[in-house]
XYZ file of N, CA and C in Angstrom:
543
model
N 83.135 72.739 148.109
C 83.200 74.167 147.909
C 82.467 74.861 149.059
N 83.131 75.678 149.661
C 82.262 76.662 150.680
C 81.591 78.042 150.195
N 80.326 78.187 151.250
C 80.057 79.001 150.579
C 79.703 79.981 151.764
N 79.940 80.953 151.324
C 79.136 82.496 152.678
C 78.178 83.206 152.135
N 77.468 83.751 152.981
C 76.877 84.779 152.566
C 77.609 86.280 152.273
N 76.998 86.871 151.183
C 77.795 87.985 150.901
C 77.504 88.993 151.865
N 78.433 90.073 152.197
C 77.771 91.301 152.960
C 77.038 91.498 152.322
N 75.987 92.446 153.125
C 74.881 93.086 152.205
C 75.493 94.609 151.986
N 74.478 95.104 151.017
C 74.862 96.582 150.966
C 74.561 97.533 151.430
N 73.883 97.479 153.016
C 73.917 98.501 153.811
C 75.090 98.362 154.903
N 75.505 96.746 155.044
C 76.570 96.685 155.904
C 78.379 96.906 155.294
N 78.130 97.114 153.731
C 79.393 97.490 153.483
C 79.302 98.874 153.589
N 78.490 99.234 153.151
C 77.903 101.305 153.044
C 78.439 101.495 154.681
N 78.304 100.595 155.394
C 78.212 101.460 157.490
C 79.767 100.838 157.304
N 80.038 99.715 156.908
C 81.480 99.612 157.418
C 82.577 100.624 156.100
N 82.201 101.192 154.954
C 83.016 101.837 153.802
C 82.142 103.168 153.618
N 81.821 104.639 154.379
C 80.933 105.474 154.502
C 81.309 105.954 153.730
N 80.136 107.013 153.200
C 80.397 108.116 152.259
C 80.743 108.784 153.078
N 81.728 109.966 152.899
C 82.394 111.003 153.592
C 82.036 112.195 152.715
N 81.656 113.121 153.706
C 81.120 114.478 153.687
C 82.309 114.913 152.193
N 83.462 114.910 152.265
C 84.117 115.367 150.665
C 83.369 114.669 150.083
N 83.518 113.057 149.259
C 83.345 112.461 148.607
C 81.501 112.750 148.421
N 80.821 112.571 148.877
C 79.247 113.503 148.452
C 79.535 114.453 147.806
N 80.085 115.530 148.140
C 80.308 116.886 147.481
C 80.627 116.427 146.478
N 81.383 115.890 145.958
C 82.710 115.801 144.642
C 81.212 114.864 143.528
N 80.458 113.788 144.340
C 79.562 112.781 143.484
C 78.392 114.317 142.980
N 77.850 114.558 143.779
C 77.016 115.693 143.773
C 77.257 116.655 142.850
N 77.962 117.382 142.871
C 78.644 118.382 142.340
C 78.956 117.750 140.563
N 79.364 116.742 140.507
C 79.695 115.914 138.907
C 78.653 115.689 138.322
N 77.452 115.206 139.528
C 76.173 114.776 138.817
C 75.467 116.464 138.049
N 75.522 117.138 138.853
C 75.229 118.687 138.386
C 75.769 119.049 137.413
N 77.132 118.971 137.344
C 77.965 119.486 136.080
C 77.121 118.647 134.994
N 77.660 117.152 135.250
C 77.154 116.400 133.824
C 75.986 116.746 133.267
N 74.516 117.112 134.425
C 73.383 117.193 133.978
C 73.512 118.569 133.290
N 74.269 119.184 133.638
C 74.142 120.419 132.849
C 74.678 120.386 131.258
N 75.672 119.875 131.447
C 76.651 119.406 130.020
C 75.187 118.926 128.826
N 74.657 117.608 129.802
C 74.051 116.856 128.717
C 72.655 117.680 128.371
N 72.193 118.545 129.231
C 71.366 119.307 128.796
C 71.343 120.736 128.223
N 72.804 120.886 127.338
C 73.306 122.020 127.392
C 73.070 123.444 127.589
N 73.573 123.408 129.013
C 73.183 124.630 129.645
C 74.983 124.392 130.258
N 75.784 124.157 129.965
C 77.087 123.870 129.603
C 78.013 123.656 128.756
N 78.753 124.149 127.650
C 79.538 124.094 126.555
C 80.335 123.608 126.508
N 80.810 122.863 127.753
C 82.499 121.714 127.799
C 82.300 120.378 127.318
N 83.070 120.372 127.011
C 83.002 118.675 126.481
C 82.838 117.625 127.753
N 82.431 116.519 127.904
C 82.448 115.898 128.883
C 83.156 114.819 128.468
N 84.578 114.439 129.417
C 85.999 113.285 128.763
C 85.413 112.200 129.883
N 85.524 110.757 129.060
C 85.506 110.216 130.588
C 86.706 109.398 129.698
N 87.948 109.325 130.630
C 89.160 108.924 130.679
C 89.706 107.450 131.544
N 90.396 106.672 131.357
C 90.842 105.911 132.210
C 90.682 104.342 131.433
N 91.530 103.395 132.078
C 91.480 101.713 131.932
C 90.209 101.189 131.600
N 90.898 100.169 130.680
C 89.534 99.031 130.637
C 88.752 98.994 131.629
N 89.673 98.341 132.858
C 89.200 97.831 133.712
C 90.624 98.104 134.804
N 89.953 98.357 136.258
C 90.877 98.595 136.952
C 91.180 97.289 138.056
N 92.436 96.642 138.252
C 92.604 95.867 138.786
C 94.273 96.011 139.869
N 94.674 97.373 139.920
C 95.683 97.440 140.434
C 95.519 99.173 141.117
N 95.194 98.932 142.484
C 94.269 100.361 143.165
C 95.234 101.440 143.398
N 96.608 100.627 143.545
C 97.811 101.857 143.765
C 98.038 102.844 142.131
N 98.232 102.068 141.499
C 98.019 102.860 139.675
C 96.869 103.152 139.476
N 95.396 103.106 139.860
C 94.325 103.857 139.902
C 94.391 104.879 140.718
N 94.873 104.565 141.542
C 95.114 106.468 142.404
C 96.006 107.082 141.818
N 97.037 106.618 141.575
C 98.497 107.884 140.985
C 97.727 108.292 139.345
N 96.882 107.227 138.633
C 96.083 107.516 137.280
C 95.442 108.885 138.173
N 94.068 108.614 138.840
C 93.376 109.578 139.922
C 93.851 111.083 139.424
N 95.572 110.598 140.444
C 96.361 111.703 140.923
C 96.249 113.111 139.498
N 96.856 112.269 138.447
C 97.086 113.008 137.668
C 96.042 113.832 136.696
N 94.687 113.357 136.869
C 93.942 113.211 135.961
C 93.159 114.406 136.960
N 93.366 114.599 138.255
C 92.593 115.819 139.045
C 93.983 117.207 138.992
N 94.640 116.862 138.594
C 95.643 117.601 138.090
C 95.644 118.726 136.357
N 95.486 117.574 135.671
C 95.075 117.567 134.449
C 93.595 118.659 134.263
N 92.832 117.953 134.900
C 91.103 118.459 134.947
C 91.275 119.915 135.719
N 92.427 120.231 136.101
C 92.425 121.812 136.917
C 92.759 122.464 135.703
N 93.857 122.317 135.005
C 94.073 122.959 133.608
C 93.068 123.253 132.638
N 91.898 122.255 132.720
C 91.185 122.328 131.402
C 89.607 122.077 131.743
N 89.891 122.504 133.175
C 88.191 122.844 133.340
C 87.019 123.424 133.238
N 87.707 124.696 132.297
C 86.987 125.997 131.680
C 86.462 125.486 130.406
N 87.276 124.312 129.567
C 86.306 123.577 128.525
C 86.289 122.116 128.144
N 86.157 121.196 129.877
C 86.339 120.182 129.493
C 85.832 119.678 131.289
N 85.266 118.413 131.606
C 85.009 118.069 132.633
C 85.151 116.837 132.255
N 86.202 116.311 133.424
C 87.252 114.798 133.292
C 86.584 114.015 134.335
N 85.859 112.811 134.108
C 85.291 111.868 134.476
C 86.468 110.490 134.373
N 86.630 110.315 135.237
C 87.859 108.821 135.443
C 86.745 107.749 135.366
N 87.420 106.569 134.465
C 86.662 105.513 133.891
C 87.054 104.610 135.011
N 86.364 103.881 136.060
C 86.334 102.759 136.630
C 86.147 101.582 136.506
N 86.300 101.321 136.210
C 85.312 99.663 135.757
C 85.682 98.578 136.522
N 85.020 97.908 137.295
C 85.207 96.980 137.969
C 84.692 95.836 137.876
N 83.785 95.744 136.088
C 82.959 94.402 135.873
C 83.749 94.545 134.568
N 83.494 93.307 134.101
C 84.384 93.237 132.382
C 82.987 92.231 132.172
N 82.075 92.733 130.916
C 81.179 91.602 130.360
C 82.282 90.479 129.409
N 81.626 89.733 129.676
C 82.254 88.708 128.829
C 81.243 87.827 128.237
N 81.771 87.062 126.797
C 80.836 85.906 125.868
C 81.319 85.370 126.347
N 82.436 84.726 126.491
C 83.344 83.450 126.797
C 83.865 83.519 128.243
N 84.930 82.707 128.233
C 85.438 82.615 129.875
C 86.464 83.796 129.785
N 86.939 84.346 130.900
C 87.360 85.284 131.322
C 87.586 86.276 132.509
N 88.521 86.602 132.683
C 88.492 87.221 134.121
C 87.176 88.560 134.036
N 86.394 88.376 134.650
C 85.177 88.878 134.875
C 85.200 90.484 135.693
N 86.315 90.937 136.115
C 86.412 92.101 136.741
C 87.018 92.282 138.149
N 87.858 93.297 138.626
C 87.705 93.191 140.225
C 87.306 92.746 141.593
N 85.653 93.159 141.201
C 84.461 92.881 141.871
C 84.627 90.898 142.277
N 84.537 90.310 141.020
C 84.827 88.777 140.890
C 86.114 88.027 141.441
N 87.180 89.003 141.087
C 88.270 88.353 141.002
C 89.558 89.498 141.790
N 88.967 89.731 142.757
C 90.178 91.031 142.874
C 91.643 90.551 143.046
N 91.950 89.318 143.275
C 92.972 88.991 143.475
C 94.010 88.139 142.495
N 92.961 88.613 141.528
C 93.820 88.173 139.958
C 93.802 86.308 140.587
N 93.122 85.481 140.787
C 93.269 83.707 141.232
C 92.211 82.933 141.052
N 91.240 83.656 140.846
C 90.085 82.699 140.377
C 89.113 82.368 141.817
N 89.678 83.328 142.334
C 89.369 82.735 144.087
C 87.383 83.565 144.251
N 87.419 84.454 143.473
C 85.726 85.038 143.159
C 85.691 85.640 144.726
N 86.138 85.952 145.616
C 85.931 87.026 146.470
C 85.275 88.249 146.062
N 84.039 87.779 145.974
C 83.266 88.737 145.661
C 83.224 90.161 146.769
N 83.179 89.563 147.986
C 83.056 90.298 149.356
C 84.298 91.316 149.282
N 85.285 90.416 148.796
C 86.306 91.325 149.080
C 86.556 92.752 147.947
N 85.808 91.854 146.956
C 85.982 92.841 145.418
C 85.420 94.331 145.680
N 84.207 94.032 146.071
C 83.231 94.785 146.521
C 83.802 95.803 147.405
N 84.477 95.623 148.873
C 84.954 96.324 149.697
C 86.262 96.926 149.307
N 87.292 96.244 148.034
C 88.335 97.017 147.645
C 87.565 98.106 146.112
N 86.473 97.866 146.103
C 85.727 98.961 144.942
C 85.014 99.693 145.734
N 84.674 99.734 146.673
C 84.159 100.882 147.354
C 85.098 102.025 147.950
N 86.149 101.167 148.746
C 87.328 101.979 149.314
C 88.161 102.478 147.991
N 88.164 101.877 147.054
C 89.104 103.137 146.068
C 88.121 103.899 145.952
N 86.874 103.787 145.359
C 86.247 104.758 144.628
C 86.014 105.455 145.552
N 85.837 105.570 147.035
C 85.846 106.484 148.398
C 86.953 107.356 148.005
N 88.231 106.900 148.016
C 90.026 107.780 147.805
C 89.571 108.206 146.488
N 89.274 108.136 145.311
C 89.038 108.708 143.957
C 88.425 109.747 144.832
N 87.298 109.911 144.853
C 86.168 110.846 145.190
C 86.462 111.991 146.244
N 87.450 111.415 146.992
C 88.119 112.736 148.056
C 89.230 113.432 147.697
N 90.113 112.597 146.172
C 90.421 113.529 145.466
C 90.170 114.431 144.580
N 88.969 114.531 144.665
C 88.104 115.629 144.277
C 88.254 114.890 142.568
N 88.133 113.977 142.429
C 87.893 113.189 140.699
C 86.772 112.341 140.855
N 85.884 112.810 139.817
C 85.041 112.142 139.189
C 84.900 110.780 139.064
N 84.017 109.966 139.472
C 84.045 108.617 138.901
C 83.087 108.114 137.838
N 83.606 107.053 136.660
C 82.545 106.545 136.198
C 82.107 105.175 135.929
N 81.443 104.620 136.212
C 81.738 103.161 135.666
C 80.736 102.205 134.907
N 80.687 101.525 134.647
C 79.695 100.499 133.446
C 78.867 99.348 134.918
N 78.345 99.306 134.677
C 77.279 98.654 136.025
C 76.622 97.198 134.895
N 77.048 96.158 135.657
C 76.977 94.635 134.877
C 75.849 94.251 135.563
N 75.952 93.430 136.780
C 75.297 93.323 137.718
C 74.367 94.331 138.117
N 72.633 93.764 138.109
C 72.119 95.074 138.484
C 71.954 94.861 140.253
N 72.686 94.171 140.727
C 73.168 94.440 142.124
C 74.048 95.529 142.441
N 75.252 95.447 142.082
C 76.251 96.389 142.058
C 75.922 97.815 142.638
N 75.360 98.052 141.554
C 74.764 99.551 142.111
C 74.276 99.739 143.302
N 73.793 99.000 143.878
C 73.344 99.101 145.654
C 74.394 99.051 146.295
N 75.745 98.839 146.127
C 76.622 98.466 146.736
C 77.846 99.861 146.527
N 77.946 100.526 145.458
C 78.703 101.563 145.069
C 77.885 102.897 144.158
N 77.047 102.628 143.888
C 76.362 104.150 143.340
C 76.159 105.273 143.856
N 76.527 105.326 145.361
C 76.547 106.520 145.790
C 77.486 107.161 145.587
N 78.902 106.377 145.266
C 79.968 107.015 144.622
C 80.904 107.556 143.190
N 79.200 107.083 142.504
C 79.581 107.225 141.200
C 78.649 108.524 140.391
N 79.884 109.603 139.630
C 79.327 110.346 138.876
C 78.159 110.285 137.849
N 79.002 109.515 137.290
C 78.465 108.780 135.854
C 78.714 107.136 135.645
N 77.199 106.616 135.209
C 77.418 104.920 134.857
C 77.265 104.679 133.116
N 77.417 103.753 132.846
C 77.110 103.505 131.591
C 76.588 101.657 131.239
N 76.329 101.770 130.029
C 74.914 100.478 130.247
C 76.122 100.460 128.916
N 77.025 99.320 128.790
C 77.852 98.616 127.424
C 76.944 98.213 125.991
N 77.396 97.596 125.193
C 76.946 96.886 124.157
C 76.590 95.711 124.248
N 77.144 94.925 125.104
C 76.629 93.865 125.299
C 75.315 93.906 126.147
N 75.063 94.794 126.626
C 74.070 94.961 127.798
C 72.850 96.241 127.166
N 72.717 96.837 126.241
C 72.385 97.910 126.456
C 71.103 97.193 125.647
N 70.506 96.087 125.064
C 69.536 96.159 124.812
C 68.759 94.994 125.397
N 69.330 94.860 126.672
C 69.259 94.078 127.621
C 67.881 94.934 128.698
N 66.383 94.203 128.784
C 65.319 94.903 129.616
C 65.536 95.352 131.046
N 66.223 94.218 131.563
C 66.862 94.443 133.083
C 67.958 95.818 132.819
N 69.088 96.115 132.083
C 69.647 96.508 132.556
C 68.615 98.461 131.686
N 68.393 98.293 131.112
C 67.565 99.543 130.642
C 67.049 99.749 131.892
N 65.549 98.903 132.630
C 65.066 99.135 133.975
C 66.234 99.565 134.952
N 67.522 99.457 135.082
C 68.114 99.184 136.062
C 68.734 101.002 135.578
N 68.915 101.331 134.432
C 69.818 102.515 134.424
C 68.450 103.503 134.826
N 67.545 103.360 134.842
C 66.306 104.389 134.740
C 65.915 104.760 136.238
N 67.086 103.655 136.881
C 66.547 103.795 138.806
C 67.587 104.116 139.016
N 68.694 104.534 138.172
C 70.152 105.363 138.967
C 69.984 106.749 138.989
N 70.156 107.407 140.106
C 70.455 108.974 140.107
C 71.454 109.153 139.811
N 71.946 109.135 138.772
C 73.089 109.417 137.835
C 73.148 109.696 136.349
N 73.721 110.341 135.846
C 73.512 110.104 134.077
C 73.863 108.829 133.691
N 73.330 108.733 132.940
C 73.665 107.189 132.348
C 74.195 107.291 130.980
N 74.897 106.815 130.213
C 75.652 106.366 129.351
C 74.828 105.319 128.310
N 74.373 104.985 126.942
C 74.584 104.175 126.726
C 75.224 103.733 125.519
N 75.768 102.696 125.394
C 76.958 101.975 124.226
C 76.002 101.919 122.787
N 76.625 101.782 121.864
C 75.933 101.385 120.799
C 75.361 99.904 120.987
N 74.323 99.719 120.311
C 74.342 97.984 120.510
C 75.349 96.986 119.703
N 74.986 95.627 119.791
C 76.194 95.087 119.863
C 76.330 94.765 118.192
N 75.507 95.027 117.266
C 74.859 95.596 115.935
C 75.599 96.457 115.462
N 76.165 97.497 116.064
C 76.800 98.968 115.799
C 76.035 100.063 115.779
């Protein structure tokens, strides 16, 4: 078995940049949301979209429609697109994008990573919201600058690492019921 080192996450950040839109659009969501959740905002906050996204051309035309949608109903509603690029799992299972972007078992992590940064880059310059569930408390060094909103699951949420880990995101955080109900 071979093995590489992974990029790190300042060399995918210089080779996959944040772009002057895509800040605005992360920025601007983080404001809205903080306002929502601290209500000093009356819209509902939707976060919409796939389990899990594993096919980037139907995550953009999803995107497409959903910054379409969010123009209609932005006076009482702010549309957050669900990303997810980790799937927790008990058992065996395709583990997410990030792991497996090529649907083969092949764990290109490197590559997962660089096709989840570059969509969520195209999400974000279409002026849509991103949100996603953060597994790995690596991850986030690698894509949190492009994310609105994260969320901490059920399987994870009474998990010490990942509590520490949502409390160091500049982002709202999300969390699931536990796995209890």
């Amino acid at each position: 078995m071979d093995t590489q080192p992974l990029i790190t996450p300042i060399e995918l950040i210089k080779e996959i940049p944040l772009s002057d839109k895509a800040k605005e659009v992360v920025l601007s969501g983080r404001e809205q949301l903080r306002k929502i959740l601290d209500g000093q905002d009356d819209r509902m906050l939707v976060v919409a979209g796939p389990c899990s996204i594993h096919n980037e051309e139907s995550a953009l035309e999803y995107a497409s429609q959903l910054v379409e949608l969010s123009k209609k109903v932005s006076d009482t509603m702010l549309i957050v697109m669900r990303v997810y690029f980790e799937k927790p799992r008990t058992t065996v299972g395709w583990k997410g994008l990030i792991y497996d972007p090529h649907l083969n078992d092949s764990f290109d992590i490197e590559g997962g990573l660089k096709t989840a940064r570059s969509l969520l880059l195209k999400i974000n310059e279409m002026g849509m919201y991103a949100g996603t569930e953060f597994l790995d408390p690596i991850v986030p060094q690698y894509l949190a600058d492009l994310i609105t909103w994260s969320t901490i699951g059920a399987r994870t949420t009474e998990s010490q690492i990942h509590r520490q880990m949502a409390s160091g995101l500049s982002m709202p955080v999300g969390f699931k019921n536990g796995t209890d109900g």
